[in-house]
């Protein structure tokens, strides 16, 4: 039987559940199509699939134990990890849900460099996210505009003869084609330490030229922290090592991440954020640890899986902002 799907709605007299659609069976095989409505299984927001990306997932939890390496190029003890293909989706987040998830996941995490005068400035697109296949809880709705987002009707149109009944407009196809150098997700890195799973997705953004400064190459990286245990823990510190092909090795230490020290509990097990790094070289890599605190005051370190910062050699024209 199909289950009705509801989300809380605030009313003066309290919270009321409002029906939004009907759950569908999650796909075990294949991928979701453009226009698929879903609930995010971890963060709980309503969203819609714009298009899929095929990524290479490097999961250090299932790395072959046979090929232990003493050191890799980063000077970091490492296992040989083979990448496997995994589907991720570019999605729109319903603007009505953004206030409810902002403490757990940034809703302006997708950023890009765009030409502005003589330099390239950093811009963000609100309500855009990347979602792994297993995080999608698909549903259907009879509402012709089920997702509130400024790009919804610019990218998608209703067609009742199709399943799902929302199809890509030419503007969505053109936007994907034009901006894929900085949108495309190619590598995902994952590792678990003491039941805390860290997932890292790096994105190449391009060259950034700032007046009177040497040009730098910039990347965005999105990080998700998940507590797979029932014990409450709190992130206290980050410790990064950043190696550049130019030969420099930088150490970055600091409190929390993006000015926050998130608590990961059974009720709210995950936290997701993005940040940026720039190098004076075309490639490099990063690794490090997050320090967590337990309720008894003891600390433990969680490994951040090493990941490469690669530049796209075939980059064509840089993104030109939000001109569709």
PDB file of N, CA, C and O in Angstrom, residues 158-218:
ATOM      1  N   UNK A 158       5.535  21.130 -16.046  1.00  0.00           N
ATOM      2  CA  UNK A 158       4.602  20.046 -15.723  1.00  0.00           C
ATOM      3  C   UNK A 158       4.107  19.399 -17.009  1.00  0.00           C
ATOM      4  O   UNK A 158       3.721  20.074 -17.953  1.00  0.00           O
ATOM      5  N   UNK A 159       4.166  18.065 -17.056  1.00  0.00           N
ATOM      6  CA  UNK A 159       3.644  17.312 -18.200  1.00  0.00           C
ATOM      7  C   UNK A 159       2.962  16.072 -17.642  1.00  0.00           C
ATOM      8  O   UNK A 159       3.625  15.101 -17.257  1.00  0.00           O
ATOM      9  N   UNK A 160       1.633  16.087 -17.594  1.00  0.00           N
ATOM     10  CA  UNK A 160       0.908  15.008 -16.916  1.00  0.00           C
ATOM     11  C   UNK A 160       1.038  13.671 -17.634  1.00  0.00           C
ATOM     12  O   UNK A 160       0.727  12.624 -17.059  1.00  0.00           O
ATOM     13  N   UNK A 161       1.528  13.677 -18.868  1.00  0.00           N
ATOM     14  CA  UNK A 161       1.685  12.406 -19.595  1.00  0.00           C
ATOM     15  C   UNK A 161       2.978  11.688 -19.220  1.00  0.00           C
ATOM     16  O   UNK A 161       3.191  10.548 -19.607  1.00  0.00           O
ATOM     17  N   UNK A 162       3.859  12.352 -18.493  1.00  0.00           N
ATOM     18  CA  UNK A 162       5.160  11.769 -18.152  1.00  0.00           C
ATOM     19  C   UNK A 162       5.180  11.277 -16.710  1.00  0.00           C
ATOM     20  O   UNK A 162       4.413  11.720 -15.867  1.00  0.00           O
ATOM     21  N   UNK A 163       6.088  10.317 -16.447  1.00  0.00           N
ATOM     22  CA  UNK A 163       6.328   9.837 -15.079  1.00  0.00           C
ATOM     23  C   UNK A 163       7.834   9.918 -14.818  1.00  0.00           C
ATOM     24  O   UNK A 163       8.612   9.240 -15.487  1.00  0.00           O
ATOM     25  N   UNK A 164       8.277  10.759 -13.855  1.00  0.00           N
ATOM     26  CA  UNK A 164       7.478  11.728 -13.099  1.00  0.00           C
ATOM     27  C   UNK A 164       6.966  12.863 -14.010  1.00  0.00           C
ATOM     28  O   UNK A 164       7.541  13.072 -15.083  1.00  0.00           O
ATOM     29  N   UNK A 165       5.922  13.585 -13.573  1.00  0.00           N
ATOM     30  CA  UNK A 165       5.274  14.552 -14.465  1.00  0.00           C
ATOM     31  C   UNK A 165       5.969  15.911 -14.560  1.00  0.00           C
ATOM     32  O   UNK A 165       5.333  16.893 -14.936  1.00  0.00           O
ATOM     33  N   UNK A 166       7.250  15.968 -14.212  1.00  0.00           N
ATOM     34  CA  UNK A 166       8.004  17.216 -14.346  1.00  0.00           C
ATOM     35  C   UNK A 166       9.181  16.935 -15.264  1.00  0.00           C
ATOM     36  O   UNK A 166       9.976  16.033 -15.011  1.00  0.00           O
ATOM     37  N   UNK A 167       9.287  17.675 -16.356  1.00  0.00           N
ATOM     38  CA  UNK A 167      10.336  17.411 -17.346  1.00  0.00           C
ATOM     39  C   UNK A 167      11.249  18.627 -17.482  1.00  0.00           C
ATOM     40  O   UNK A 167      10.853  19.760 -17.192  1.00  0.00           O
ATOM     41  N   UNK A 168      12.468  18.346 -17.919  1.00  0.00           N
ATOM     42  CA  UNK A 168      13.475  19.406 -18.032  1.00  0.00           C
ATOM     43  C   UNK A 168      13.131  20.367 -19.156  1.00  0.00           C
ATOM     44  O   UNK A 168      12.785  19.954 -20.260  1.00  0.00           O
ATOM     45  N   UNK A 169      13.227  21.635 -18.860  1.00  0.00           N
ATOM     46  CA  UNK A 169      13.144  22.648 -19.912  1.00  0.00           C
ATOM     47  C   UNK A 169      14.507  22.735 -20.599  1.00  0.00           C
ATOM     48  O   UNK A 169      15.522  22.298 -20.056  1.00  0.00           O
ATOM     49  N   UNK A 170      14.536  23.366 -21.752  1.00  0.00           N
ATOM     50  CA  UNK A 170      15.810  23.572 -22.456  1.00  0.00           C
ATOM     51  C   UNK A 170      16.790  24.354 -21.596  1.00  0.00           C
ATOM     52  O   UNK A 170      18.001  24.149 -21.685  1.00  0.00           O
ATOM     53  N   UNK A 171      16.256  25.255 -20.748  1.00  0.00           N
ATOM     54  CA  UNK A 171      17.148  26.070 -19.913  1.00  0.00           C
ATOM     55  C   UNK A 171      17.941  25.204 -18.935  1.00  0.00           C
ATOM     56  O   UNK A 171      19.094  25.504 -18.638  1.00  0.00           O
ATOM     57  N   UNK A 172      17.332  24.110 -18.429  1.00  0.00           N
ATOM     58  CA  UNK A 172      18.049  23.222 -17.517  1.00  0.00           C
ATOM     59  C   UNK A 172      19.162  22.485 -18.249  1.00  0.00           C
ATOM     60  O   UNK A 172      20.300  22.410 -17.764  1.00  0.00           O
ATOM     61  N   UNK A 173      18.864  21.972 -19.423  1.00  0.00           N
ATOM     62  CA  UNK A 173      19.877  21.255 -20.212  1.00  0.00           C
ATOM     63  C   UNK A 173      21.028  22.188 -20.579  1.00  0.00           C
ATOM     64  O   UNK A 173      22.202  21.810 -20.492  1.00  0.00           O
ATOM     65  N   UNK A 174      20.691  23.409 -20.976  1.00  0.00           N
ATOM     66  CA  UNK A 174      21.732  24.379 -21.353  1.00  0.00           C
ATOM     67  C   UNK A 174      22.578  24.769 -20.140  1.00  0.00           C
ATOM     68  O   UNK A 174      23.795  24.909 -20.229  1.00  0.00           O
ATOM     69  N   UNK A 175      21.933  24.925 -18.995  1.00  0.00           N
ATOM     70  CA  UNK A 175      22.636  25.304 -17.766  1.00  0.00           C
ATOM     71  C   UNK A 175      23.602  24.205 -17.339  1.00  0.00           C
ATOM     72  O   UNK A 175      24.741  24.465 -16.980  1.00  0.00           O
ATOM     73  N   UNK A 176      23.137  22.950 -17.408  1.00  0.00           N
ATOM     74  CA  UNK A 176      24.007  21.829 -17.050  1.00  0.00           C
ATOM     75  C   UNK A 176      25.208  21.753 -17.990  1.00  0.00           C
ATOM     76  O   UNK A 176      26.350  21.587 -17.557  1.00  0.00           O
ATOM     77  N   UNK A 177      24.943  21.893 -19.273  1.00  0.00           N
ATOM     78  CA  UNK A 177      26.021  21.787 -20.262  1.00  0.00           C
ATOM     79  C   UNK A 177      27.048  22.913 -20.087  1.00  0.00           C
ATOM     80  O   UNK A 177      28.247  22.696 -20.120  1.00  0.00           O
ATOM     81  N   UNK A 178      26.557  24.111 -19.848  1.00  0.00           N
ATOM     82  CA  UNK A 178      27.429  25.279 -19.758  1.00  0.00           C
ATOM     83  C   UNK A 178      28.260  25.289 -18.482  1.00  0.00           C
ATOM     84  O   UNK A 178      29.420  25.695 -18.481  1.00  0.00           O
ATOM     85  N   UNK A 179      27.648  24.827 -17.386  1.00  0.00           N
ATOM     86  CA  UNK A 179      28.291  24.973 -16.082  1.00  0.00           C
ATOM     87  C   UNK A 179      28.850  23.691 -15.492  1.00  0.00           C
ATOM     88  O   UNK A 179      29.297  23.686 -14.345  1.00  0.00           O
ATOM     89  N   UNK A 180      28.859  22.606 -16.278  1.00  0.00           N
ATOM     90  CA  UNK A 180      29.309  21.347 -15.696  1.00  0.00           C
ATOM     91  C   UNK A 180      30.751  21.371 -15.192  1.00  0.00           C
ATOM     92  O   UNK A 180      31.077  20.635 -14.256  1.00  0.00           O
ATOM     93  N   UNK A 181      31.648  22.226 -15.731  1.00  0.00           N
ATOM     94  CA  UNK A 181      33.015  22.194 -15.170  1.00  0.00           C
ATOM     95  C   UNK A 181      33.077  22.459 -13.671  1.00  0.00           C
ATOM     96  O   UNK A 181      33.919  21.904 -12.979  1.00  0.00           O
ATOM     97  N   UNK A 182      32.191  23.297 -13.152  1.00  0.00           N
ATOM     98  CA  UNK A 182      32.243  23.576 -11.710  1.00  0.00           C
ATOM     99  C   UNK A 182      31.115  22.904 -10.930  1.00  0.00           C
ATOM    100  O   UNK A 182      31.154  22.856  -9.706  1.00  0.00           O
ATOM    101  N   UNK A 183      30.121  22.371 -11.637  1.00  0.00           N
ATOM    102  CA  UNK A 183      29.041  21.646 -10.967  1.00  0.00           C
ATOM    103  C   UNK A 183      29.378  20.174 -10.780  1.00  0.00           C
ATOM    104  O   UNK A 183      28.961  19.546  -9.817  1.00  0.00           O
ATOM    105  N   UNK A 184      30.123  19.628 -11.757  1.00  0.00           N
ATOM    106  CA  UNK A 184      30.242  18.173 -11.825  1.00  0.00           C
ATOM    107  C   UNK A 184      30.938  17.566 -10.622  1.00  0.00           C
ATOM    108  O   UNK A 184      31.975  18.031 -10.169  1.00  0.00           O
ATOM    109  N   UNK A 185      30.334  16.515 -10.146  1.00  0.00           N
ATOM    110  CA  UNK A 185      30.845  15.779  -9.004  1.00  0.00           C
ATOM    111  C   UNK A 185      31.491  14.518  -9.583  1.00  0.00           C
ATOM    112  O   UNK A 185      30.836  13.751 -10.272  1.00  0.00           O
ATOM    113  N   UNK A 186      32.789  14.322  -9.333  1.00  0.00           N
ATOM    114  CA  UNK A 186      33.442  13.152  -9.926  1.00  0.00           C
ATOM    115  C   UNK A 186      33.964  12.165  -8.896  1.00  0.00           C
ATOM    116  O   UNK A 186      33.857  10.958  -9.081  1.00  0.00           O
ATOM    117  N   UNK A 187      34.533  12.655  -7.782  1.00  0.00           N
ATOM    118  CA  UNK A 187      35.092  11.752  -6.774  1.00  0.00           C
ATOM    119  C   UNK A 187      34.453  11.990  -5.409  1.00  0.00           C
ATOM    120  O   UNK A 187      34.247  13.130  -4.998  1.00  0.00           O
ATOM    121  N   UNK A 188      34.168  10.893  -4.716  1.00  0.00           N
ATOM    122  CA  UNK A 188      33.635  10.951  -3.349  1.00  0.00           C
ATOM    123  C   UNK A 188      34.524  10.067  -2.476  1.00  0.00           C
ATOM    124  O   UNK A 188      34.848   8.941  -2.852  1.00  0.00           O
ATOM    125  N   UNK A 189      34.936  10.576  -1.313  1.00  0.00           N
ATOM    126  CA  UNK A 189      35.825   9.837  -0.409  1.00  0.00           C
ATOM    127  C   UNK A 189      35.125   9.639   0.922  1.00  0.00           C
ATOM    128  O   UNK A 189      34.520  10.570   1.454  1.00  0.00           O
ATOM    129  N   UNK A 190      35.239   8.414   1.461  1.00  0.00           N
ATOM    130  CA  UNK A 190      34.508   8.105   2.686  1.00  0.00           C
ATOM    131  C   UNK A 190      35.362   7.251   3.617  1.00  0.00           C
ATOM    132  O   UNK A 190      36.077   6.350   3.165  1.00  0.00           O
ATOM    133  N   UNK A 191      35.297   7.539   4.910  1.00  0.00           N
ATOM    134  CA  UNK A 191      36.018   6.748   5.898  1.00  0.00           C
ATOM    135  C   UNK A 191      35.320   6.884   7.252  1.00  0.00           C
ATOM    136  O   UNK A 191      34.814   7.953   7.595  1.00  0.00           O
ATOM    137  N   UNK A 192      35.305   5.781   8.021  1.00  0.00           N
ATOM    138  CA  UNK A 192      34.659   5.769   9.338  1.00  0.00           C
ATOM    139  C   UNK A 192      35.692   5.489  10.418  1.00  0.00           C
ATOM    140  O   UNK A 192      36.513   4.572  10.277  1.00  0.00           O
ATOM    141  N   UNK A 193      35.674   6.304  11.472  1.00  0.00           N
ATOM    142  CA  UNK A 193      36.518   6.093  12.657  1.00  0.00           C
ATOM    143  C   UNK A 193      35.619   6.134  13.879  1.00  0.00           C
ATOM    144  O   UNK A 193      34.905   7.123  14.087  1.00  0.00           O
ATOM    145  N   UNK A 194      35.657   5.086  14.686  1.00  0.00           N
ATOM    146  CA  UNK A 194      34.865   5.031  15.928  1.00  0.00           C
ATOM    147  C   UNK A 194      33.407   5.448  15.697  1.00  0.00           C
ATOM    148  O   UNK A 194      32.840   6.270  16.436  1.00  0.00           O
ATOM    149  N   UNK A 195      32.832   4.879  14.658  1.00  0.00           N
ATOM    150  CA  UNK A 195      31.416   5.088  14.318  1.00  0.00           C
ATOM    151  C   UNK A 195      31.079   6.505  13.850  1.00  0.00           C
ATOM    152  O   UNK A 195      29.903   6.865  13.795  1.00  0.00           O
ATOM    153  N   UNK A 196      32.089   7.299  13.531  1.00  0.00           N
ATOM    154  CA  UNK A 196      31.842   8.607  12.906  1.00  0.00           C
ATOM    155  C   UNK A 196      32.300   8.508  11.451  1.00  0.00           C
ATOM    156  O   UNK A 196      33.481   8.300  11.179  1.00  0.00           O
ATOM    157  N   UNK A 197      31.347   8.631  10.543  1.00  0.00           N
ATOM    158  CA  UNK A 197      31.680   8.516   9.119  1.00  0.00           C
ATOM    159  C   UNK A 197      31.859   9.901   8.510  1.00  0.00           C
ATOM    160  O   UNK A 197      31.009  10.782   8.667  1.00  0.00           O
ATOM    161  N   UNK A 198      32.974  10.073   7.826  1.00  0.00           N
ATOM    162  CA  UNK A 198      33.287  11.334   7.157  1.00  0.00           C
ATOM    163  C   UNK A 198      33.228  11.107   5.641  1.00  0.00           C
ATOM    164  O   UNK A 198      33.885  10.207   5.124  1.00  0.00           O
ATOM    165  N   UNK A 199      32.435  11.908   4.958  1.00  0.00           N
ATOM    166  CA  UNK A 199      32.359  11.847   3.495  1.00  0.00           C
ATOM    167  C   UNK A 199      32.828  13.190   2.948  1.00  0.00           C
ATOM    168  O   UNK A 199      32.375  14.246   3.405  1.00  0.00           O
ATOM    169  N   UNK A 200      33.749  13.149   1.977  1.00  0.00           N
ATOM    170  CA  UNK A 200      34.297  14.372   1.376  1.00  0.00           C
ATOM    171  C   UNK A 200      34.064  14.342  -0.127  1.00  0.00           C
ATOM    172  O   UNK A 200      34.342  13.334  -0.784  1.00  0.00           O
ATOM    173  N   UNK A 201      33.561  15.440  -0.675  1.00  0.00           N
ATOM    174  CA  UNK A 201      33.390  15.578  -2.122  1.00  0.00           C
ATOM    175  C   UNK A 201      34.099  16.861  -2.558  1.00  0.00           C
ATOM    176  O   UNK A 201      33.646  17.961  -2.234  1.00  0.00           O
ATOM    177  N   UNK A 202      35.245  16.729  -3.257  1.00  0.00           N
ATOM    178  CA  UNK A 202      35.929  17.938  -3.750  1.00  0.00           C
ATOM    179  C   UNK A 202      35.406  18.361  -5.128  1.00  0.00           C
ATOM    180  O   UNK A 202      35.008  17.520  -5.939  1.00  0.00           O
ATOM    181  N   UNK A 203      35.391  19.669  -5.374  1.00  0.00           N
ATOM    182  CA  UNK A 203      34.973  20.228  -6.657  1.00  0.00           C
ATOM    183  C   UNK A 203      36.022  21.231  -7.128  1.00  0.00           C
ATOM    184  O   UNK A 203      36.378  22.143  -6.376  1.00  0.00           O
ATOM    185  N   UNK A 204      36.472  21.065  -8.351  1.00  0.00           N
ATOM    186  CA  UNK A 204      37.369  22.058  -8.944  1.00  0.00           C
ATOM    187  C   UNK A 204      36.553  23.267  -9.380  1.00  0.00           C
ATOM    188  O   UNK A 204      35.501  23.142  -9.995  1.00  0.00           O
ATOM    189  N   UNK A 205      37.035  24.466  -9.038  1.00  0.00           N
ATOM    190  CA  UNK A 205      36.274  25.675  -9.363  1.00  0.00           C
ATOM    191  C   UNK A 205      36.946  26.558 -10.409  1.00  0.00           C
ATOM    192  O   UNK A 205      36.285  27.374 -11.039  1.00  0.00           O
ATOM    193  N   UNK A 206      38.267  26.426 -10.550  1.00  0.00           N
ATOM    194  CA  UNK A 206      38.938  27.216 -11.570  1.00  0.00           C
ATOM    195  C   UNK A 206      39.993  28.154 -10.999  1.00  0.00           C
ATOM    196  O   UNK A 206      40.278  28.157  -9.807  1.00  0.00           O
ATOM    197  N   UNK A 207      40.551  28.947 -11.900  1.00  0.00           N
ATOM    198  CA  UNK A 207      41.580  29.916 -11.520  1.00  0.00           C
ATOM    199  C   UNK A 207      40.915  31.169 -10.983  1.00  0.00           C
ATOM    200  O   UNK A 207      39.887  31.610 -11.500  1.00  0.00           O
ATOM    201  N   UNK A 208      41.525  31.726  -9.957  1.00  0.00           N
ATOM    202  CA  UNK A 208      41.005  32.992  -9.418  1.00  0.00           C
ATOM    203  C   UNK A 208      42.123  34.016  -9.479  1.00  0.00           C
ATOM    204  O   UNK A 208      43.202  33.811  -8.921  1.00  0.00           O
ATOM    205  N   UNK A 209      41.869  35.107 -10.165  1.00  0.00           N
ATOM    206  CA  UNK A 209      42.860  36.161 -10.302  1.00  0.00           C
ATOM    207  C   UNK A 209      42.422  37.346  -9.457  1.00  0.00           C
ATOM    208  O   UNK A 209      41.329  37.885  -9.638  1.00  0.00           O
ATOM    209  N   UNK A 210      43.255  37.716  -8.505  1.00  0.00           N
ATOM    210  CA  UNK A 210      42.980  38.882  -7.676  1.00  0.00           C
ATOM    211  C   UNK A 210      44.050  39.921  -7.975  1.00  0.00           C
ATOM    212  O   UNK A 210      45.236  39.594  -8.071  1.00  0.00           O
ATOM    213  N   UNK A 211      43.633  41.147  -8.142  1.00  0.00           N
ATOM    214  CA  UNK A 211      44.570  42.204  -8.538  1.00  0.00           C
ATOM    215  C   UNK A 211      45.783  42.243  -7.615  1.00  0.00           C
ATOM    216  O   UNK A 211      45.653  42.167  -6.386  1.00  0.00           O
ATOM    217  N   UNK A 212      46.977  42.380  -8.219  1.00  0.00           N
ATOM    218  CA  UNK A 212      48.251  42.524  -7.504  1.00  0.00           C
ATOM    219  C   UNK A 212      48.656  41.260  -6.732  1.00  0.00           C
ATOM    220  O   UNK A 212      49.616  41.288  -5.959  1.00  0.00           O
ATOM    221  N   UNK A 213      47.921  40.154  -6.905  1.00  0.00           N
ATOM    222  CA  UNK A 213      48.295  38.909  -6.249  1.00  0.00           C
ATOM    223  C   UNK A 213      48.516  37.836  -7.306  1.00  0.00           C
ATOM    224  O   UNK A 213      47.911  37.880  -8.379  1.00  0.00           O
ATOM    225  N   UNK A 214      49.377  36.848  -7.011  1.00  0.00           N
ATOM    226  CA  UNK A 214      49.517  35.752  -7.966  1.00  0.00           C
ATOM    227  C   UNK A 214      48.198  34.987  -8.082  1.00  0.00           C
ATOM    228  O   UNK A 214      47.454  34.873  -7.101  1.00  0.00           O
ATOM    229  N   UNK A 215      47.903  34.502  -9.282  1.00  0.00           N
ATOM    230  CA  UNK A 215      46.647  33.780  -9.457  1.00  0.00           C
ATOM    231  C   UNK A 215      46.694  32.469  -8.678  1.00  0.00           C
ATOM    232  O   UNK A 215      47.746  31.871  -8.495  1.00  0.00           O
ATOM    233  N   UNK A 216      45.533  32.032  -8.208  1.00  0.00           N
ATOM    234  CA  UNK A 216      45.462  30.788  -7.448  1.00  0.00           C
ATOM    235  C   UNK A 216      44.392  29.897  -8.059  1.00  0.00           C
ATOM    236  O   UNK A 216      43.486  30.357  -8.750  1.00  0.00           O
ATOM    237  N   UNK A 217      44.528  28.612  -7.797  1.00  0.00           N
ATOM    238  CA  UNK A 217      43.533  27.646  -8.254  1.00  0.00           C
ATOM    239  C   UNK A 217      42.653  27.312  -7.057  1.00  0.00           C
ATOM    240  O   UNK A 217      43.148  27.088  -5.953  1.00  0.00           O
ATOM    241  N   UNK A 218      41.345  27.306  -7.266  1.00  0.00           N
ATOM    242  CA  UNK A 218      40.422  27.181  -6.147  1.00  0.00           C
ATOM    243  C   UNK A 218      39.556  25.930  -6.268  1.00  0.00           C
ATOM    244  O   UNK A 218      39.133  25.542  -7.350  1.00  0.00           O
TER     245      UNK A 218
END
